[in-house]
Every structure is written in structure tokens, then in C-alpha cells.
Amino acid sequence: MIKHVHVVGAGLAGLSAAVRLTQAGVAVTLHEATRQAGGRCRSYDDAATGMHIDNGTHLLLSGNHAAIDYLETIGITPDFAPANFRFVDGKTGESWILRLGDGSLPTWIFDVGSRVPKTSLLDYLKLLPLVAGGPDRPLREVLDRDSELYHRLLDPLMVAALNIDTPSGSSRLAAKIARETLLRGGKACRPLVFERGLSTAFVEPALSFLASKGVAIHFEHELEGVSVADHKVSAIRFRNGETALGPDDALILAVPAYAATALVPGLEAPDQFRAIINIHYDLAPPAGSPFMTGVINSTVEWIFAFKHRISATISHADRLLTLPRQELAETAWQEIAGILEMDAPLPKWQLVRERRATFAATPEQNARRPVATTRWSNLILAGDWTDTGLPATIEGAIRSGRSAAELLSNR
């Protein structure tokens, strides 16, 4: 019986695992290589602008059941916005609202006033081969890329969800996203709003929850290696020393894919990654601005109107990594000001580049994702890069941590 688990990595996968283990009555020690928890899902005070910002603006929906269960466990009541999504064409200025309603079936596709403009019911029926499953293929082989539905909804949705150019994306991951969101109606598609930042929702309450359960949390505690004997991990090595694992101890490795492959001999994992760029502007949006706006035919892809700032997200952003920061911030602001109908000069801003934000969600890279178990009986993997069936999302990270914990607590 497993009585004590060392969880290495305090991102959402590691936090989720630690929370679920403590619920099961298993003792936990949490190790984090950096000075703070949260991984890619964290907030901080930006000294240059004075803003309290997230390192990346993440979208969660009401259908993300693992994330919601995690939030409720650590004492957070999710705040949902209506499932109405505004889109704007950056070239023509045309705008429309996708109204998904509040039901649990995709009845919105039958309503001309709710669905994507210039689309018919037949356009949506053509997606049945995608959502029905089958072998994993590039989306270029599955989707009609000449349709209005593709240009106005599927392409921006898949770029955001998969963080890759849509034609190269995994059909299996795209189908999973569609089945868990759009095909479940507006009840599953209400966005979660985190006005005070991601850390205040996902990280700080989790750390408080774990501390209240007696979990020891060690920051700046980077794992450098593991020792194995008799098909088990026998010790874990940190910079300040080695910790032996007893017969009732286990290890959950909840670190990025590139770190895991360096620590676990012979581990195959995704080895190609894609970037995300987030830009935060220190200016309140106009009154009545929708919380989020999807933009096509533009550099900016999603605009988030918080109460005291405006944030923009650009996925699959490798093509922009060499562009000067000032130039990109100015270009994005011109687009945002036009879309939100603002006559305002460039405010103070901060640009955050995440060069390895997610694994490249192609069929080839998806096939490299390992399952949680390893050939060592007391070593379990967790992370959004493991085989969760989802792309690299908050929901996937939390599910992986929960699954890893259940694998051990059920033994």
C-alpha cells in the first residue's frame, strides 16, 4: 500500500495530484524547482508596468469538469460568463456573435441567428466523420478549408485549442475538443472568468489547502536524477542531497516533457513544441466590452477585456518570436484599438513569450505521448504532455494529475 508520495513539479498537474492524494489520505511531499508554483498557469506583479498579470491568458469552459472539480475542492467557486462569443474580421471589420445558448445539446446549429454567419446545417453535418473518431490524421485531410465555417470558427478555435496551424493539427485531439465543448451545447461552453488572476484561483488556494493537510512544500528544489533498483525508484537526488524511497513510497513526476526525458531513461515523449505570445496593456477597456473577442485575419487572435486591463493572445506564435517586442506590441494595439473602438495611444504594456508553451499537437507528436505508468512500479508521470486524450490545456494537466494520484491511491 502506498503511504507517501513525492510529487515533483508544482504546476497544475503536480498540484492536482497532490490535492487528490491528500483527499485519499496519502502523505505527500511537494517539490518545485523554481521559486513559485503554477508553472504556465500563474500570476505575478509586473515591475515595468505595475500591472498584476498572468504569464499566459488561459481559457477554461464550464465543460472542463476536472478543472471545476479541482477548483471546488480547494474552495473556489467558478464564475461563468454566458456562452456568447463575439468574433471580428480584422480585414473587413465585420462582426458576429456565436450564441451557444445554455442547453446540453448543440441546438444552436439549427438557428440561423445563433450559428456562424453564412453557414448552413450541412456545413456542420460534414463534421460528423471528424467527431466519429478513427485514425489520427492531419486536419487538412478531414476539414473543408474552403468553407465559411472553417474560416470563421474552426480555424480560430483549433489554433487556440491545439496551438498549431490547423491543417497540421491532430484530428483526434480536435475531435476530443469538439465532443467536450461545441457538441455539448452552451451548458459546456460558458467561459470561466478569473478577474484577479490565475494564481488566485488555481495556485494560492491549492497551496493553502495542501498546507492545511500537512503537506511539506519545498521550493527551489530541483530534481537532478533518480536511482532505480528491483524495478522501482529507490532514491531521488536533489542538489542538496538524496532522499531514499521506502517500500511504501512512490514518485509522481509532474515536470515538462523535456525535463522528464532527461530524468527517465528511455522515455519517449513529445519533442517538438510551439510558442504562445501574450500581450497585456495597462488600460481599462470601454464600458460594455465583451469579456473575450475572437479575431480572424489579424495578428491578434483573442482579446480579453478585464476590468482594469486588456490582454491579447497569439497562439502558434513561432513566426513572431524574432519580431521586435515594441513592433509587435504596437501592431497588436492598433488592431485592438480598432476592434474595441478606442481612440487611445499605446499604453504601458508587457509582452510574454512562451517559446515551449505546448507540445506540437500533430498526429506524430500526439503518438509520442506516454501513458502515466512506467516500467518502474512506483514511478508515475503527470503533465499535459502525457496521454490525456486532450491537447496541452489546463484541463488536460489537471486530469493527468488526478489520474496519477488515483493510480497510486488505489494500489
Short mmCIF file of C-alpha atoms in Angstrom, two decimals:
data_model
loop_
_atom_site.label_atom_id
_atom_site.label_comp_id
_atom_site.label_asym_id
_atom_site.label_seq_id
_atom_site.Cartn_x
_atom_site.Cartn_y
_atom_site.Cartn_z
CA MET A 1 0.00 0.00 0.00
CA ILE A 2 1.35 3.42 -0.96
CA LYS A 3 1.60 5.64 2.10
CA HIS A 4 3.84 8.51 0.99
CA VAL A 5 4.23 10.14 -2.43
CA HIS A 6 6.85 12.62 -3.56
CA VAL A 7 5.29 14.89 -6.20
CA VAL A 8 7.96 16.63 -8.26
CA GLY A 9 6.66 19.72 -10.06
CA ALA A 10 4.15 22.22 -8.67
CA GLY A 11 2.43 23.14 -11.89
CA LEU A 12 -1.24 22.32 -12.20
CA ALA A 13 -0.55 18.64 -12.85
CA GLY A 14 1.52 18.36 -9.69
CA LEU A 15 -0.88 20.44 -7.61
CA SER A 16 -3.82 18.38 -8.84
CA ALA A 17 -2.03 15.16 -7.95
CA ALA A 18 -1.11 16.43 -4.50
CA VAL A 19 -4.66 17.60 -3.79
CA ARG A 20 -6.21 14.30 -4.85
CA LEU A 21 -3.67 12.26 -2.85
CA THR A 22 -4.33 14.21 0.35
CA GLN A 23 -8.05 13.64 -0.17
CA ALA A 24 -7.30 9.92 -0.25
CA GLY A 25 -5.34 10.13 2.99
CA VAL A 26 -1.91 9.64 1.42
CA ALA A 27 1.02 11.65 2.80
CA VAL A 28 2.57 13.99 0.22
CA THR A 29 5.79 15.94 -0.16
CA LEU A 30 5.75 18.51 -2.97
CA HIS A 31 8.97 19.62 -4.69
CA GLU A 32 9.24 22.58 -7.10
CA ALA A 33 12.39 23.62 -8.96
CA THR A 34 11.51 27.31 -9.12
CA ARG A 35 10.54 29.87 -6.52
CA GLN A 36 6.81 29.65 -7.15
CA ALA A 37 4.10 27.18 -8.03
CA GLY A 38 1.78 27.18 -11.01
CA GLY A 39 4.06 26.51 -13.97
CA ARG A 40 2.49 28.16 -17.02
CA CYS A 41 -0.64 28.98 -15.03
CA ARG A 42 0.45 31.71 -12.67
CA SER A 43 0.17 35.43 -12.00
CA TYR A 44 2.74 37.98 -10.96
CA ASP A 45 3.25 41.68 -10.29
CA ASP A 46 4.98 43.19 -13.30
CA ALA A 47 7.50 45.76 -12.13
CA ALA A 48 7.72 47.52 -15.51
CA THR A 49 4.02 48.37 -15.76
CA GLY A 50 2.65 47.98 -12.23
CA MET A 51 0.06 45.50 -13.51
CA HIS A 52 -0.86 42.22 -11.87
CA ILE A 53 -0.90 39.89 -14.87
CA ASP A 54 -0.96 36.24 -15.85
CA ASN A 55 2.04 34.82 -17.66
CA GLY A 56 -0.49 33.50 -20.17
CA THR A 57 -4.21 34.09 -20.65
CA HIS A 58 -5.85 30.66 -20.48
CA LEU A 59 -9.45 29.93 -21.38
CA LEU A 60 -11.45 27.40 -19.43
CA LEU A 61 -15.03 26.39 -20.09
CA SER A 62 -17.83 25.05 -17.95
CA GLY A 63 -17.39 21.65 -19.60
CA ASN A 64 -13.88 21.29 -18.18
CA HIS A 65 -15.14 19.07 -15.37
CA ALA A 66 -11.75 18.11 -13.89
CA ALA A 67 -10.70 21.75 -13.57
CA ILE A 68 -14.01 22.70 -11.98
CA ASP A 69 -13.84 19.80 -9.53
CA TYR A 70 -10.29 20.85 -8.63
CA LEU A 71 -11.38 24.45 -8.03
CA GLU A 72 -14.30 23.43 -5.86
CA THR A 73 -12.07 21.08 -3.85
CA ILE A 74 -9.64 23.88 -2.97
CA GLY A 75 -12.51 26.22 -2.08
CA ILE A 76 -13.03 28.26 -5.25
CA THR A 77 -16.48 28.79 -6.74
CA PRO A 78 -16.13 29.23 -10.52
CA ASP A 79 -17.61 32.36 -12.09
CA PHE A 80 -19.11 31.64 -15.51
CA ALA A 81 -19.91 34.07 -18.32
CA PRO A 82 -22.67 33.38 -20.88
CA ALA A 83 -21.76 31.18 -23.85
CA ASN A 84 -21.86 34.05 -26.34
CA PHE A 85 -18.69 34.58 -28.31
CA ARG A 86 -18.02 37.70 -30.34
CA PHE A 87 -15.89 37.42 -33.47
CA VAL A 88 -14.47 40.17 -35.66
CA ASP A 89 -12.90 40.02 -39.11
CA GLY A 90 -9.75 42.12 -38.88
CA LYS A 91 -9.77 42.85 -42.61
CA THR A 92 -13.39 43.77 -43.24
CA GLY A 93 -14.49 44.89 -39.78
CA GLU A 94 -17.48 42.53 -39.92
CA SER A 95 -18.51 41.19 -36.53
CA TRP A 96 -20.88 38.50 -35.34
CA ILE A 97 -21.81 36.64 -32.17
CA LEU A 98 -21.87 32.88 -31.83
CA ARG A 99 -24.73 32.15 -29.41
CA LEU A 100 -24.49 28.67 -27.97
CA GLY A 101 -27.39 29.01 -25.52
CA ASP A 102 -27.50 27.24 -22.18
CA GLY A 103 -28.63 23.74 -23.09
CA SER A 104 -26.70 20.48 -23.12
CA LEU A 105 -27.24 19.79 -26.84
CA PRO A 106 -25.86 21.72 -29.85
CA THR A 107 -29.24 23.08 -30.86
CA TRP A 108 -27.55 26.34 -31.87
CA ILE A 109 -26.55 24.83 -35.22
CA PHE A 110 -30.23 24.79 -36.23
CA ASP A 111 -30.72 28.51 -35.55
CA VAL A 112 -29.58 30.89 -38.30
CA GLY A 113 -29.31 33.72 -35.78
CA SER A 114 -27.10 31.72 -33.40
CA ARG A 115 -24.65 29.90 -35.63
CA VAL A 116 -21.76 31.24 -37.69
CA PRO A 117 -22.96 33.64 -40.42
CA LYS A 118 -23.07 32.31 -44.00
CA THR A 119 -23.10 28.71 -42.80
CA SER A 120 -25.77 26.06 -43.26
CA LEU A 121 -26.76 22.98 -41.33
CA LEU A 122 -24.98 20.91 -43.96
CA ASP A 123 -21.66 22.54 -43.06
CA TYR A 124 -21.95 21.18 -39.54
CA LEU A 125 -23.09 17.74 -40.65
CA LYS A 126 -19.88 17.48 -42.66
CA LEU A 127 -18.02 17.37 -39.34
CA LEU A 128 -19.52 14.01 -38.39
CA PRO A 129 -16.57 11.99 -39.78
CA LEU A 130 -14.24 14.07 -37.61
CA VAL A 131 -16.12 13.66 -34.33
CA ALA A 132 -16.92 10.00 -35.01
CA GLY A 133 -13.29 9.08 -34.40
CA GLY A 134 -10.95 6.94 -36.44
CA PRO A 135 -7.20 7.05 -37.04
CA ASP A 136 -5.35 10.20 -36.12
CA ARG A 137 -4.79 12.30 -39.25
CA PRO A 138 -3.77 15.88 -40.03
CA LEU A 139 -6.81 18.12 -40.08
CA ARG A 140 -6.04 19.10 -43.68
CA GLU A 141 -7.31 15.65 -44.60
CA VAL A 142 -10.53 16.00 -42.61
CA LEU A 143 -11.80 19.57 -42.75
CA ASP A 144 -13.15 21.59 -45.67
CA ARG A 145 -10.74 24.51 -45.56
CA ASP A 146 -12.69 26.48 -48.17
CA SER A 147 -15.86 26.72 -46.07
CA GLU A 148 -17.06 29.74 -44.13
CA LEU A 149 -17.38 27.51 -41.08
CA TYR A 150 -13.67 26.75 -41.25
CA HIS A 151 -12.54 30.36 -41.68
CA ARG A 152 -14.93 31.87 -39.14
CA LEU A 153 -14.90 29.27 -36.37
CA LEU A 154 -12.98 26.03 -36.80
CA ASP A 155 -9.64 27.56 -37.71
CA PRO A 156 -9.50 30.13 -34.86
CA LEU A 157 -10.87 27.53 -32.42
CA MET A 158 -8.33 24.87 -33.34
CA VAL A 159 -5.38 27.26 -33.41
CA ALA A 160 -6.31 28.29 -29.87
CA ALA A 161 -7.03 24.78 -28.59
CA LEU A 162 -4.16 22.94 -30.28
CA ASN A 163 -1.66 25.81 -30.52
CA ILE A 164 -0.66 24.79 -34.03
CA ASP A 165 -1.55 25.70 -37.60
CA THR A 166 -4.89 23.97 -38.09
CA PRO A 167 -4.02 21.94 -41.23
CA SER A 168 -1.18 20.19 -39.37
CA GLY A 169 -3.22 19.56 -36.24
CA SER A 170 -4.26 16.20 -34.83
CA SER A 171 -7.77 15.14 -35.88
CA ARG A 172 -8.07 13.00 -32.75
CA LEU A 173 -7.33 15.92 -30.42
CA ALA A 174 -9.61 18.23 -32.42
CA ALA A 175 -12.45 15.72 -32.21
CA LYS A 176 -12.00 15.44 -28.44
CA ILE A 177 -12.26 19.22 -28.08
CA ALA A 178 -15.40 19.31 -30.24
CA ARG A 179 -17.08 16.46 -28.35
CA GLU A 180 -16.44 18.05 -24.95
CA THR A 181 -17.43 21.60 -25.87
CA LEU A 182 -19.32 22.58 -29.03
CA LEU A 183 -21.27 19.33 -29.29
CA ARG A 184 -22.43 19.57 -25.68
CA GLY A 185 -24.16 22.89 -26.17
CA GLY A 186 -23.79 26.15 -24.33
CA LYS A 187 -24.01 24.45 -20.94
CA ALA A 188 -20.48 23.13 -21.52
CA CYS A 189 -19.13 26.26 -23.23
CA ARG A 190 -19.56 29.04 -20.68
CA PRO A 191 -16.15 30.67 -20.19
CA LEU A 192 -14.69 30.94 -16.71
CA VAL A 193 -13.59 34.44 -15.76
CA PHE A 194 -10.61 34.95 -13.45
CA GLU A 195 -10.56 38.68 -12.98
CA ARG A 196 -7.98 38.62 -10.16
CA GLY A 197 -5.59 36.32 -12.00
CA LEU A 198 -4.97 32.63 -12.44
CA SER A 199 -2.84 32.24 -9.32
CA THR A 200 -5.64 33.46 -7.06
CA ALA A 201 -7.89 30.74 -8.45
CA PHE A 202 -5.66 27.74 -9.19
CA VAL A 203 -2.44 28.10 -7.25
CA GLU A 204 -2.66 30.03 -3.99
CA PRO A 205 -5.79 28.24 -2.72
CA ALA A 206 -4.22 24.89 -3.61
CA LEU A 207 -1.07 25.70 -1.65
CA SER A 208 -3.21 26.75 1.33
CA PHE A 209 -5.27 23.57 1.03
CA LEU A 210 -2.15 21.39 0.95
CA ALA A 211 -0.52 23.25 3.84
CA SER A 212 -3.66 22.73 5.92
CA LYS A 213 -3.33 18.99 5.29
CA GLY A 214 0.27 18.94 6.49
CA VAL A 215 1.90 18.68 3.07
CA ALA A 216 5.55 19.73 3.07
CA ILE A 217 6.26 22.05 0.11
CA HIS A 218 9.86 22.68 -0.98
CA PHE A 219 10.62 25.44 -3.48
CA GLU A 220 13.91 25.80 -5.37
CA HIS A 221 14.22 22.04 -5.02
CA GLU A 222 15.18 20.80 -8.45
CA LEU A 223 15.28 17.08 -9.11
CA GLU A 224 18.59 16.09 -10.71
CA GLY A 225 18.22 12.35 -11.02
CA VAL A 226 16.64 9.13 -9.84
CA SER A 227 18.14 5.84 -8.73
CA VAL A 228 16.39 2.58 -9.55
CA ALA A 229 16.66 -0.93 -8.15
CA ASP A 230 14.44 -4.02 -8.41
CA HIS A 231 12.04 -2.35 -10.87
CA LYS A 232 11.40 0.56 -8.52
CA VAL A 233 12.73 4.06 -7.89
CA SER A 234 14.92 3.66 -4.82
CA ALA A 235 16.05 7.28 -4.37
CA ILE A 236 15.59 10.78 -5.75
CA ARG A 237 18.52 13.16 -5.97
CA PHE A 238 18.30 16.91 -5.45
CA ARG A 239 21.05 19.49 -5.42
CA ASN A 240 21.15 19.48 -1.64
CA GLY A 241 21.14 15.73 -1.20
CA GLU A 242 19.44 12.41 -1.84
CA THR A 243 16.15 11.11 -0.46
CA ALA A 244 15.64 7.36 -0.22
CA LEU A 245 12.26 5.90 -1.12
CA GLY A 246 10.95 3.15 1.11
CA PRO A 247 8.77 0.20 0.08
CA ASP A 248 5.58 2.22 0.64
CA ASP A 249 6.83 5.37 -1.12
CA ALA A 250 6.19 6.50 -4.69
CA LEU A 251 7.13 9.29 -7.07
CA ILE A 252 4.90 11.34 -9.37
CA LEU A 253 6.98 13.16 -11.94
CA ALA A 254 4.96 16.22 -12.99
CA VAL A 255 7.59 18.17 -14.92
CA PRO A 256 7.70 19.34 -18.56
CA ALA A 257 8.27 16.72 -21.25
CA TYR A 258 11.84 17.82 -21.97
CA ALA A 259 12.70 17.59 -18.27
CA ALA A 260 11.08 14.18 -17.88
CA THR A 261 13.01 12.65 -20.78
CA ALA A 262 16.25 13.86 -19.19
CA LEU A 263 15.33 12.18 -15.90
CA VAL A 264 13.71 8.93 -17.05
CA PRO A 265 15.93 6.67 -19.17
CA GLY A 266 14.31 5.53 -22.39
CA LEU A 267 11.20 7.69 -22.01
CA GLU A 268 9.61 8.68 -25.32
CA ALA A 269 7.68 11.95 -25.19
CA PRO A 270 6.80 14.87 -27.46
CA ASP A 271 9.96 16.64 -28.57
CA GLN A 272 8.55 19.42 -30.73
CA PHE A 273 6.92 22.48 -29.19
CA ARG A 274 5.00 25.60 -30.17
CA ALA A 275 5.08 29.13 -28.78
CA ILE A 276 2.37 31.42 -27.42
CA ILE A 277 2.64 35.19 -27.07
CA ASN A 278 0.52 37.18 -24.62
CA ILE A 279 0.45 40.98 -24.51
CA HIS A 280 -1.03 42.91 -21.59
CA TYR A 281 -1.99 46.60 -21.83
CA ASP A 282 -2.42 48.85 -18.82
CA LEU A 283 -5.71 50.41 -19.86
CA ALA A 284 -9.30 49.64 -18.91
CA PRO A 285 -11.50 48.60 -21.86
CA PRO A 286 -14.54 50.66 -22.91
CA ALA A 287 -17.66 50.05 -20.86
CA GLY A 288 -19.72 47.20 -22.21
CA SER A 289 -16.85 45.46 -23.99
CA PRO A 290 -17.38 41.68 -24.22
CA PHE A 291 -15.07 39.70 -21.97
CA MET A 292 -13.49 37.96 -24.95
CA THR A 293 -13.39 38.58 -28.69
CA GLY A 294 -12.09 36.19 -31.32
CA VAL A 295 -10.34 37.86 -34.26
CA ILE A 296 -9.73 36.40 -37.72
CA ASN A 297 -7.47 37.80 -40.45
CA SER A 298 -5.39 39.63 -37.86
CA THR A 299 -2.19 39.27 -35.85
CA VAL A 300 -4.14 39.23 -32.58
CA GLU A 301 -6.34 36.16 -32.20
CA TRP A 302 -8.17 36.68 -28.91
CA ILE A 303 -8.79 39.84 -26.94
CA PHE A 304 -9.69 39.66 -23.25
CA ALA A 305 -11.29 42.74 -21.67
CA PHE A 306 -10.61 42.63 -17.95
CA LYS A 307 -11.86 45.42 -15.70
CA HIS A 308 -8.55 47.25 -15.46
CA ARG A 309 -6.51 45.95 -18.38
CA ILE A 310 -6.72 44.49 -21.87
CA SER A 311 -4.89 41.30 -22.79
CA ALA A 312 -4.30 39.68 -26.16
CA THR A 313 -3.24 36.15 -27.05
CA ILE A 314 -1.45 34.90 -30.18
CA SER A 315 -1.19 31.12 -30.48
CA HIS A 316 1.11 29.17 -32.81
CA ALA A 317 3.38 32.19 -32.48
CA ASP A 318 6.77 30.82 -33.52
CA ARG A 319 6.66 33.01 -36.66
CA LEU A 320 6.64 36.11 -34.45
CA LEU A 321 9.38 35.25 -31.98
CA THR A 322 12.06 37.20 -33.85
CA LEU A 323 9.87 40.28 -34.32
CA PRO A 324 10.96 43.20 -32.09
CA ARG A 325 8.79 43.40 -28.98
CA GLN A 326 7.94 47.07 -29.47
CA GLU A 327 6.83 46.50 -33.05
CA LEU A 328 4.60 43.58 -32.11
CA ALA A 329 3.06 45.46 -29.17
CA GLU A 330 2.29 48.45 -31.40
CA THR A 331 0.81 46.31 -34.19
CA ALA A 332 -1.39 44.43 -31.77
CA TRP A 333 -2.54 47.64 -30.09
CA GLN A 334 -3.59 49.20 -33.38
CA GLU A 335 -5.73 46.13 -34.07
CA ILE A 336 -7.20 46.07 -30.57
CA ALA A 337 -8.00 49.79 -30.54
CA GLY A 338 -9.85 49.44 -33.83
CA ILE A 339 -11.83 46.39 -32.74
CA LEU A 340 -12.79 47.86 -29.37
CA GLU A 341 -13.40 51.27 -30.96
CA MET A 342 -10.89 53.09 -28.79
CA ASP A 343 -9.09 56.30 -29.66
CA ALA A 344 -6.15 55.82 -27.34
CA PRO A 345 -2.36 55.90 -27.77
CA LEU A 346 -0.28 52.88 -26.89
CA PRO A 347 -0.49 52.44 -23.10
CA LYS A 348 2.07 50.77 -20.89
CA TRP A 349 2.40 47.15 -21.94
CA GLN A 350 4.11 43.88 -21.19
CA LEU A 351 4.75 41.08 -23.68
CA VAL A 352 5.27 37.50 -22.52
CA ARG A 353 6.77 34.95 -24.91
CA GLU A 354 6.48 31.26 -24.05
CA ARG A 355 8.70 29.52 -26.56
CA ARG A 356 7.80 25.98 -25.46
CA ALA A 357 4.27 26.65 -24.31
CA THR A 358 2.81 23.35 -25.55
CA PHE A 359 3.88 20.28 -27.42
CA ALA A 360 3.19 20.44 -31.16
CA ALA A 361 -0.26 18.88 -31.48
CA THR A 362 0.36 16.95 -34.68
CA PRO A 363 -0.61 13.28 -35.12
CA GLU A 364 3.07 12.35 -34.97
CA GLN A 365 3.73 14.17 -31.71
CA ASN A 366 0.44 13.03 -30.21
CA ALA A 367 1.57 9.44 -30.82
CA ARG A 368 4.72 10.09 -28.73
CA ARG A 369 2.75 10.93 -25.58
CA PRO A 370 3.39 8.31 -22.89
CA VAL A 371 0.83 6.78 -20.57
CA ALA A 372 1.08 7.62 -16.89
CA THR A 373 2.56 4.32 -15.76
CA THR A 374 6.20 3.42 -16.32
CA ARG A 375 8.23 0.24 -16.13
CA TRP A 376 9.09 1.23 -12.56
CA SER A 377 6.17 0.30 -10.34
CA ASN A 378 6.40 3.33 -8.06
CA LEU A 379 7.01 5.98 -10.74
CA ILE A 380 4.01 7.70 -12.34
CA LEU A 381 4.06 10.50 -14.91
CA ALA A 382 1.78 13.54 -14.98
CA GLY A 383 1.55 16.59 -17.21
CA ASP A 384 -0.46 17.95 -20.11
CA TRP A 385 2.05 16.26 -22.44
CA THR A 386 1.14 12.76 -21.24
CA ASP A 387 -1.56 10.75 -22.98
CA THR A 388 -4.63 12.51 -21.59
CA GLY A 389 -6.53 12.46 -24.89
CA LEU A 390 -6.62 16.27 -24.76
CA PRO A 391 -4.24 18.85 -26.17
CA ALA A 392 -1.93 20.70 -23.78
CA THR A 393 -4.52 22.58 -21.73
CA ILE A 394 -5.25 23.35 -18.10
CA GLU A 395 -7.96 20.71 -18.18
CA GLY A 396 -5.51 18.14 -19.51
CA ALA A 397 -2.91 18.99 -16.88
CA ILE A 398 -5.40 18.70 -14.03
CA ARG A 399 -6.80 15.43 -15.37
CA SER A 400 -3.32 13.97 -15.64
CA GLY A 401 -2.51 14.85 -12.03
CA ARG A 402 -5.77 13.42 -10.78
CA SER A 403 -5.27 10.21 -12.75
CA ALA A 404 -1.70 9.83 -11.47
CA ALA A 405 -2.90 10.20 -7.89
CA GLU A 406 -5.69 7.68 -8.37
CA LEU A 407 -3.30 5.14 -9.86
CA LEU A 408 -1.27 5.24 -6.64
CA SER A 409 -4.01 5.72 -4.05
CA ASN A 410 -5.94 2.74 -5.45
CA ARG A 411 -2.97 0.40 -5.02
#
